[in-house]
Coordinates of C-alpha atoms in Angstrom, one line a residue:
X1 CA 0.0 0.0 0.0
X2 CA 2.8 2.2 0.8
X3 CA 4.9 1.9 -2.3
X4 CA 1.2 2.0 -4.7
X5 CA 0.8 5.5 -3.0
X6 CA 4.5 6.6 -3.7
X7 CA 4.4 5.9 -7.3
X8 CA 0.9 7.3 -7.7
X9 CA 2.7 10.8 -5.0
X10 CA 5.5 11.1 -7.5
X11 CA 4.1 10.8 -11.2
X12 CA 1.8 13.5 -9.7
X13 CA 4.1 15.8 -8.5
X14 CA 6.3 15.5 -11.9
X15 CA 3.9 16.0 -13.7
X16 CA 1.9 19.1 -11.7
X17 CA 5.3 20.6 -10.5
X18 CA 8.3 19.3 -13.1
X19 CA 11.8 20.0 -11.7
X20 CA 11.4 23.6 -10.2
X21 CA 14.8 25.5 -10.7
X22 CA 14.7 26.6 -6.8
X23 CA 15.5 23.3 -6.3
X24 CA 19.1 21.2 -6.8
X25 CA 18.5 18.0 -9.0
X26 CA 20.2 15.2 -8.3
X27 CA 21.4 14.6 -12.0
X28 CA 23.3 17.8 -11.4
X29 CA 25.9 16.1 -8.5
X30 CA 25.4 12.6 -10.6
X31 CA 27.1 14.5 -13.3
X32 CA 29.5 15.7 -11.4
X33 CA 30.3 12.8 -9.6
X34 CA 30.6 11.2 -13.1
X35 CA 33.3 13.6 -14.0
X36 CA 35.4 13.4 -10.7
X37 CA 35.3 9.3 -11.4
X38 CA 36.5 9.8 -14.6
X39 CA 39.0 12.2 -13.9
X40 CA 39.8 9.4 -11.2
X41 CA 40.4 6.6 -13.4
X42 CA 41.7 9.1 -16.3
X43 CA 44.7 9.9 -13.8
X44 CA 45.9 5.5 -13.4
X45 CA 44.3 4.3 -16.5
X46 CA 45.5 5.7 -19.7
X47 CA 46.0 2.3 -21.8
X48 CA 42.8 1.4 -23.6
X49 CA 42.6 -2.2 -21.5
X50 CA 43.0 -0.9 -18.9
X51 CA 40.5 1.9 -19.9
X52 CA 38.4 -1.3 -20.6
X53 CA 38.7 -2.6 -17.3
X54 CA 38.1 0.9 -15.7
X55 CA 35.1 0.9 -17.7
X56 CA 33.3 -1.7 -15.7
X57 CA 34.1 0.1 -12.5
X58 CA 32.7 3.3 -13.6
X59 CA 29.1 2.5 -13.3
X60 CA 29.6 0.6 -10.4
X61 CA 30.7 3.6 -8.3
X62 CA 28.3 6.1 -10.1
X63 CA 25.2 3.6 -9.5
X64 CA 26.2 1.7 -6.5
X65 CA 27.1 5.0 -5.1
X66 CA 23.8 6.8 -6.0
X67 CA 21.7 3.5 -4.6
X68 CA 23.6 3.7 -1.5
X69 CA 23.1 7.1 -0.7
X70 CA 19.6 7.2 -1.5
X71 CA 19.1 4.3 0.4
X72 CA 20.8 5.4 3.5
X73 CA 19.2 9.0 3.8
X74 CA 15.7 6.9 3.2
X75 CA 17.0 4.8 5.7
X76 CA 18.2 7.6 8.7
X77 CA 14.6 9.4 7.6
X78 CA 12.8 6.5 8.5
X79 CA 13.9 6.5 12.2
X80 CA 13.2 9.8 12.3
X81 CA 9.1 9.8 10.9
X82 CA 7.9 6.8 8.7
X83 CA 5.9 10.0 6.9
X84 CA 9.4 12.1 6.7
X85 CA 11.2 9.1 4.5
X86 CA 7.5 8.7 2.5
X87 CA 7.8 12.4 1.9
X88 CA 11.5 11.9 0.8
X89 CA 11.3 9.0 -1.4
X90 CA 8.0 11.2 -3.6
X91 CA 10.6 13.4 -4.0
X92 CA 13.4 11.4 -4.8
X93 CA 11.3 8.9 -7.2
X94 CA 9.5 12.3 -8.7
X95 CA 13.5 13.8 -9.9
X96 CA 13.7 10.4 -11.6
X97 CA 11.0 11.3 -13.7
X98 CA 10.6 13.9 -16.7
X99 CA 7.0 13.9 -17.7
X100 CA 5.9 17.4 -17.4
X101 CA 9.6 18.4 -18.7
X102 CA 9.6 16.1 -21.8
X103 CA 6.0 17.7 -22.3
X104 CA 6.6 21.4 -21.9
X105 CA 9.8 20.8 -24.2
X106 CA 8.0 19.4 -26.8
X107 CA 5.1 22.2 -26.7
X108 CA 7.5 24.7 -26.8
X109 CA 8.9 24.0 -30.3
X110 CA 5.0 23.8 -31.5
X111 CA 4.4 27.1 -30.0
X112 CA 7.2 28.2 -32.3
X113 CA 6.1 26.6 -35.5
X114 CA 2.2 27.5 -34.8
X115 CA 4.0 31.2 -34.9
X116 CA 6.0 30.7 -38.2
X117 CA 9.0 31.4 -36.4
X118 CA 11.3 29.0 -37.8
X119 CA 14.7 30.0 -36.5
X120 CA 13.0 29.9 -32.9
X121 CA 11.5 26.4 -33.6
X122 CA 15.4 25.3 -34.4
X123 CA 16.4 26.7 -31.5
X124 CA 14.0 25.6 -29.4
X125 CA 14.5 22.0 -30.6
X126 CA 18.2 22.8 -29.9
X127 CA 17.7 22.5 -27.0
X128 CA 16.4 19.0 -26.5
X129 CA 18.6 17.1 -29.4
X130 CA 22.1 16.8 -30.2
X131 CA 21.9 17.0 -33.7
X132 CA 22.7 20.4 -35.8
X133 CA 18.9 22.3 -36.1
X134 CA 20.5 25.5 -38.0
X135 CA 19.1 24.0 -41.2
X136 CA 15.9 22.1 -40.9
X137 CA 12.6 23.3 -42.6
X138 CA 9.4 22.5 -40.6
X139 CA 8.8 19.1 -41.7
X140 CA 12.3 18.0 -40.1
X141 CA 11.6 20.1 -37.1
X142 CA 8.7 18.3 -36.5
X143 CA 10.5 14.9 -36.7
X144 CA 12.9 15.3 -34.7
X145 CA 10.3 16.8 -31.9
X146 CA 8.1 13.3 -32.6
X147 CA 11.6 11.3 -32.4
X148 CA 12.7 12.9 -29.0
X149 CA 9.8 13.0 -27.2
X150 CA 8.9 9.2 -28.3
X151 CA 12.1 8.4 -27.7
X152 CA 12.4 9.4 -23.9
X153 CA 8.6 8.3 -23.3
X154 CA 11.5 5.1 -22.3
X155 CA 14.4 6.4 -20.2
X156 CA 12.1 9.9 -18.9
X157 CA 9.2 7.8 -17.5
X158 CA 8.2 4.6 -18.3
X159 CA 11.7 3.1 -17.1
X160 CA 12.8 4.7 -13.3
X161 CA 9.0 3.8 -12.8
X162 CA 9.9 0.5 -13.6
X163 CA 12.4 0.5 -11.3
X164 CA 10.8 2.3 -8.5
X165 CA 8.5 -0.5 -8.4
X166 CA 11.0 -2.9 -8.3
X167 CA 13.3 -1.1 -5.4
X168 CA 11.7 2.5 -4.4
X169 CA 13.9 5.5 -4.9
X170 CA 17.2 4.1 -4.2
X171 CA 17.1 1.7 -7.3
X172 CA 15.1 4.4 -9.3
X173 CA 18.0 6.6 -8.7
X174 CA 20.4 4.2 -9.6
X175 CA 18.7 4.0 -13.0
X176 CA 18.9 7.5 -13.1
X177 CA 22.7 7.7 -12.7
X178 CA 22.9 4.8 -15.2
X179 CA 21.2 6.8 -17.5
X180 CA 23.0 10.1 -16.9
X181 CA 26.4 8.0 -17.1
X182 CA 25.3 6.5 -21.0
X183 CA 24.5 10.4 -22.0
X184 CA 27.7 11.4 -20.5
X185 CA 30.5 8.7 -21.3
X186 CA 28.6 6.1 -23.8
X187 CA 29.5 7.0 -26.9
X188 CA 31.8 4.8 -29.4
X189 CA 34.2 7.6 -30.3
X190 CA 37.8 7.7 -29.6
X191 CA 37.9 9.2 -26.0
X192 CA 34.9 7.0 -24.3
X193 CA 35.4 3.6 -26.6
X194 CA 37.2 2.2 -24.4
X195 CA 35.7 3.4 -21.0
X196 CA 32.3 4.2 -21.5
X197 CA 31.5 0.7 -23.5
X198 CA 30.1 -0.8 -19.8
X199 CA 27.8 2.5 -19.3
X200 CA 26.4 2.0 -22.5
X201 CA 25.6 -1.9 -22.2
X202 CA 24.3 -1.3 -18.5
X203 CA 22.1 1.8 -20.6
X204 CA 20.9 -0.9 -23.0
X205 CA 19.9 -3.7 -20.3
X206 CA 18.3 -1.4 -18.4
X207 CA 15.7 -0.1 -20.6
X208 CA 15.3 -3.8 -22.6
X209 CA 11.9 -4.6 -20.7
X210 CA 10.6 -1.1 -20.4
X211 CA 11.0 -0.1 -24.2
X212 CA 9.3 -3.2 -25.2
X213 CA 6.5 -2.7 -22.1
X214 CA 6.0 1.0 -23.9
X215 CA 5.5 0.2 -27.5
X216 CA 2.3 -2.0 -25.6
X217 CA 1.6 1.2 -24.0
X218 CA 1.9 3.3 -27.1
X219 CA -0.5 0.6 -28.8
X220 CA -3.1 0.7 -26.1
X221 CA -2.7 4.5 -26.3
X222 CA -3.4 4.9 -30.2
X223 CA -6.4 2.5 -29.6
X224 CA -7.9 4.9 -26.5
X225 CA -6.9 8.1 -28.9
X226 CA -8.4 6.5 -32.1
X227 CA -5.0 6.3 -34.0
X228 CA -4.2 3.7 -35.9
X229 CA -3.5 1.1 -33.4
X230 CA -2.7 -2.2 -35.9
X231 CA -0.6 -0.1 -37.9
X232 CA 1.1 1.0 -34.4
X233 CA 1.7 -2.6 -33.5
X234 CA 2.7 -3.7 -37.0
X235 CA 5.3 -0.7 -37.4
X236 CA 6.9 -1.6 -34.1
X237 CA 7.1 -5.6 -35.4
X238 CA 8.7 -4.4 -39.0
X239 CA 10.8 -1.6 -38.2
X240 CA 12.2 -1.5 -34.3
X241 CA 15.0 -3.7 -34.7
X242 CA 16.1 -1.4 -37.4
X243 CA 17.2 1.3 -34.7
X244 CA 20.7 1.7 -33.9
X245 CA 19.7 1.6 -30.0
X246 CA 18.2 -1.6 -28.7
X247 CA 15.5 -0.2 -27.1
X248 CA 14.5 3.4 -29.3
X249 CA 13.3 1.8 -31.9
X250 CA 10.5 0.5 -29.9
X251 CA 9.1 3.8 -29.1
X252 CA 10.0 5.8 -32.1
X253 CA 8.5 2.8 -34.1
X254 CA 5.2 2.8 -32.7
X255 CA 4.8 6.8 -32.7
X256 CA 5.7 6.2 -36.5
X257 CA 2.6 3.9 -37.1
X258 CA 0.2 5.6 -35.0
X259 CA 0.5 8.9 -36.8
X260 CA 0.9 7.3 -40.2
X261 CA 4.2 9.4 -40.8
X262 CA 8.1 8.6 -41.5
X263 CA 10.8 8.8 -39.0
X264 CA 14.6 8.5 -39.6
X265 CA 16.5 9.8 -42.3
X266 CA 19.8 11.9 -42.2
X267 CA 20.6 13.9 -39.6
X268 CA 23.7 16.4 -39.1
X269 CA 25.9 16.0 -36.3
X270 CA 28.7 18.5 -35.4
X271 CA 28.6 19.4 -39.6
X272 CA 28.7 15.5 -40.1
X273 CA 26.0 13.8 -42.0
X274 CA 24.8 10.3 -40.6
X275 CA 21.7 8.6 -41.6
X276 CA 19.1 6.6 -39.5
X277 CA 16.6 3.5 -40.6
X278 CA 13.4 4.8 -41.2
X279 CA 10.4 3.7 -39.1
X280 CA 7.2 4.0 -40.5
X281 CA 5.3 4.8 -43.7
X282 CA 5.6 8.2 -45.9
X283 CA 1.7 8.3 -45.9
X284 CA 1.6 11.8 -45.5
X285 CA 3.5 15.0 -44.6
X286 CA 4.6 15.3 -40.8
X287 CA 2.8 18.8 -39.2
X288 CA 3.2 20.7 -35.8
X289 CA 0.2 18.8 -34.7
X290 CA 2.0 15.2 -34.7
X291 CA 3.6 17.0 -31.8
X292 CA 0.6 17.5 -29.7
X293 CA -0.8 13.5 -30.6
X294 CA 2.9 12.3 -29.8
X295 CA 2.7 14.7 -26.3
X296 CA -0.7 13.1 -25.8
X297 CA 0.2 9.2 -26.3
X298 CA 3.5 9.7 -24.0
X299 CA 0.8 11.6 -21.3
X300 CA -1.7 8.6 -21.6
X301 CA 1.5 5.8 -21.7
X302 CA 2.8 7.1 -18.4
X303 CA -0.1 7.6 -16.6
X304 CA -1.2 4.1 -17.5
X305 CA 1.8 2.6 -16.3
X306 CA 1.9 4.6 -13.1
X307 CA -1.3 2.7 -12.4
X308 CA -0.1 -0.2 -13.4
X309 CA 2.6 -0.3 -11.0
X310 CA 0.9 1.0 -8.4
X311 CA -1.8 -1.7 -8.9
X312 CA 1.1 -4.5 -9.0
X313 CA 2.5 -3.3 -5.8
X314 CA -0.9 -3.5 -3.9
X315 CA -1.3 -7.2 -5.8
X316 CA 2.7 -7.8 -4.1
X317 CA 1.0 -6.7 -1.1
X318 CA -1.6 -8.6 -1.0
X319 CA 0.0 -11.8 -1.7
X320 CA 3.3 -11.0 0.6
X321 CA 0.9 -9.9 3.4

């Protein structure tokens, strides 16, 4: 009953409240504590084996040390007020969570195309992507708004739900620094090849069952929202495995086929060109509303699952009680 009515706490303060700027986030110091590691292992380790090697204990402090901290003030909270550590862990679960963020980021680059301010659309997008926006038309802005948002539906919401449930804040937050550590150091380029590569695998194990748990969501959500739910489920069967990541596809596939548009295609990267698998049909041109239906279906997805979980942790409950 407790954890049901944490889950349910949290989702509801992301998504009312977001991550107010009075307060510190804990990605913040998880970045930073990413930096000092590798500046750590940077200082002993400058062979790439034994980069390799230094790659495994990477996450393990970054994660292991965000579990055990969370854990520990939850812990020393508890003997102070059973309601003091509830309070804490809303807030601790609720920073692992992006709903209201992912939302209002999206919906900002819409306000900007509904305004025909296209250099304000690229920038806004800028903001959200790492691909070069300087050149996009509308169309393109709208994609990679649709491919974002879908994208993070994963590793925003549906995952450190998925691990709240499983282990309360402390294991949500350990997702969290997981997550941080794949955006920070998992990237197969010459500097983090060699360390990040154990990041990037913990990244992709991480979010396996939760991508594929929220292309079902995405299908139930084009159903409730009258989109094209088979094409949804069929797009996601043809065309996920085609994503670079393990796990995007899943999301960005299902998006694809419940709007009936196209993902994928070039994009530009620091002035370097680099093409993605499409996803989806061409059936018609993508248009600032695809932003609103993909903001709606990741709003729907997520509240869904919230209730799910909750509902599974008064089932545990029941059965463990």
């Amino acid at each position: 009953m407790r954890l049901a009515i944490i889950l349910l706490a949290a989702y509801l303060v992301d998504r009312i409240v977001g991550d107010p700027r009075i307060l510190p986030h804990p990605v913040i110091y998880i970045g930073k504590a990413i930096t000092a590691v590798e500046r750590l292992i940077r200082r002993f380790a400058g062979a790439p084996r034994a980069l390799k090697r230094a790659g495994v204990l990477l996450p393990l402090l970054v994660a292991g040390g965000a579990w055990a901290l969370t854990a520990l003030l939850v812990m020393l909270l508890a003997r102070l007020s059973p309601w003091l550590a509830g309070i804490a862990e809303v807030w601790i679960i609720s920073t692992t969570i992006a709903s209201k963020g992912l939302k209002d980021a999206g919906m900002a680059v819409y306000a900007e195309l509904r305004k025909g301010d296209i250099p304000a659309a690229r920038r806004a997008l800028g903001m959200i992507v790492g691909r070069d926006t300087g050149h996009l038309d509308s169309p393109e802005i709208v994609r990679g708004t649709v491919e974002t948002v879908a994208e993070n539906i994963v590793d925003a919401i549906i995952s450190p739900l998925f691990f709240a449930l499983l282990g309360g804040a402390p294991l949500a937050m350990a997702y969290r620094a997981v997550n941080t550590l794949d955006s920070m150091v998992g990237y197969k380029n010459d500097k983090y090849r060699d360390l990040g590569w154990a990041s990037a695998r913990l990244d992709d194990a991480a979010n396996y069952i939760p991508a594929r748990l929220t292309a079902l969501l995405l299908t139930l959500c084009a159903a409730l929202l009258r989109l094209d739910w088979r094409k949804c489920w069929c797009t996601v069967r043809r065309d996920a495995h085609l994503h670079p990541s393990p796990n995007s596809g899943y999301p960005e596939s299902a998006v694809a086929g419940a709007l009936g548009i196209r993902l994928g295609g070039e994009n530009v990267y620091h002035g370097v060109a680099s093409f993605r698998a499409y996803m989806g049909d061409p059936l018609r041109t993508m248009e600032p509303e695809d932003i609103i239906v993909t903001s709606r279906m990741m709003m729907w997805s997520s509240a869904i699952f919230v209730c799910i979980c909750a509902a599974a942790a008064l089932l545990w409950h029941g059965i463990g009680g």
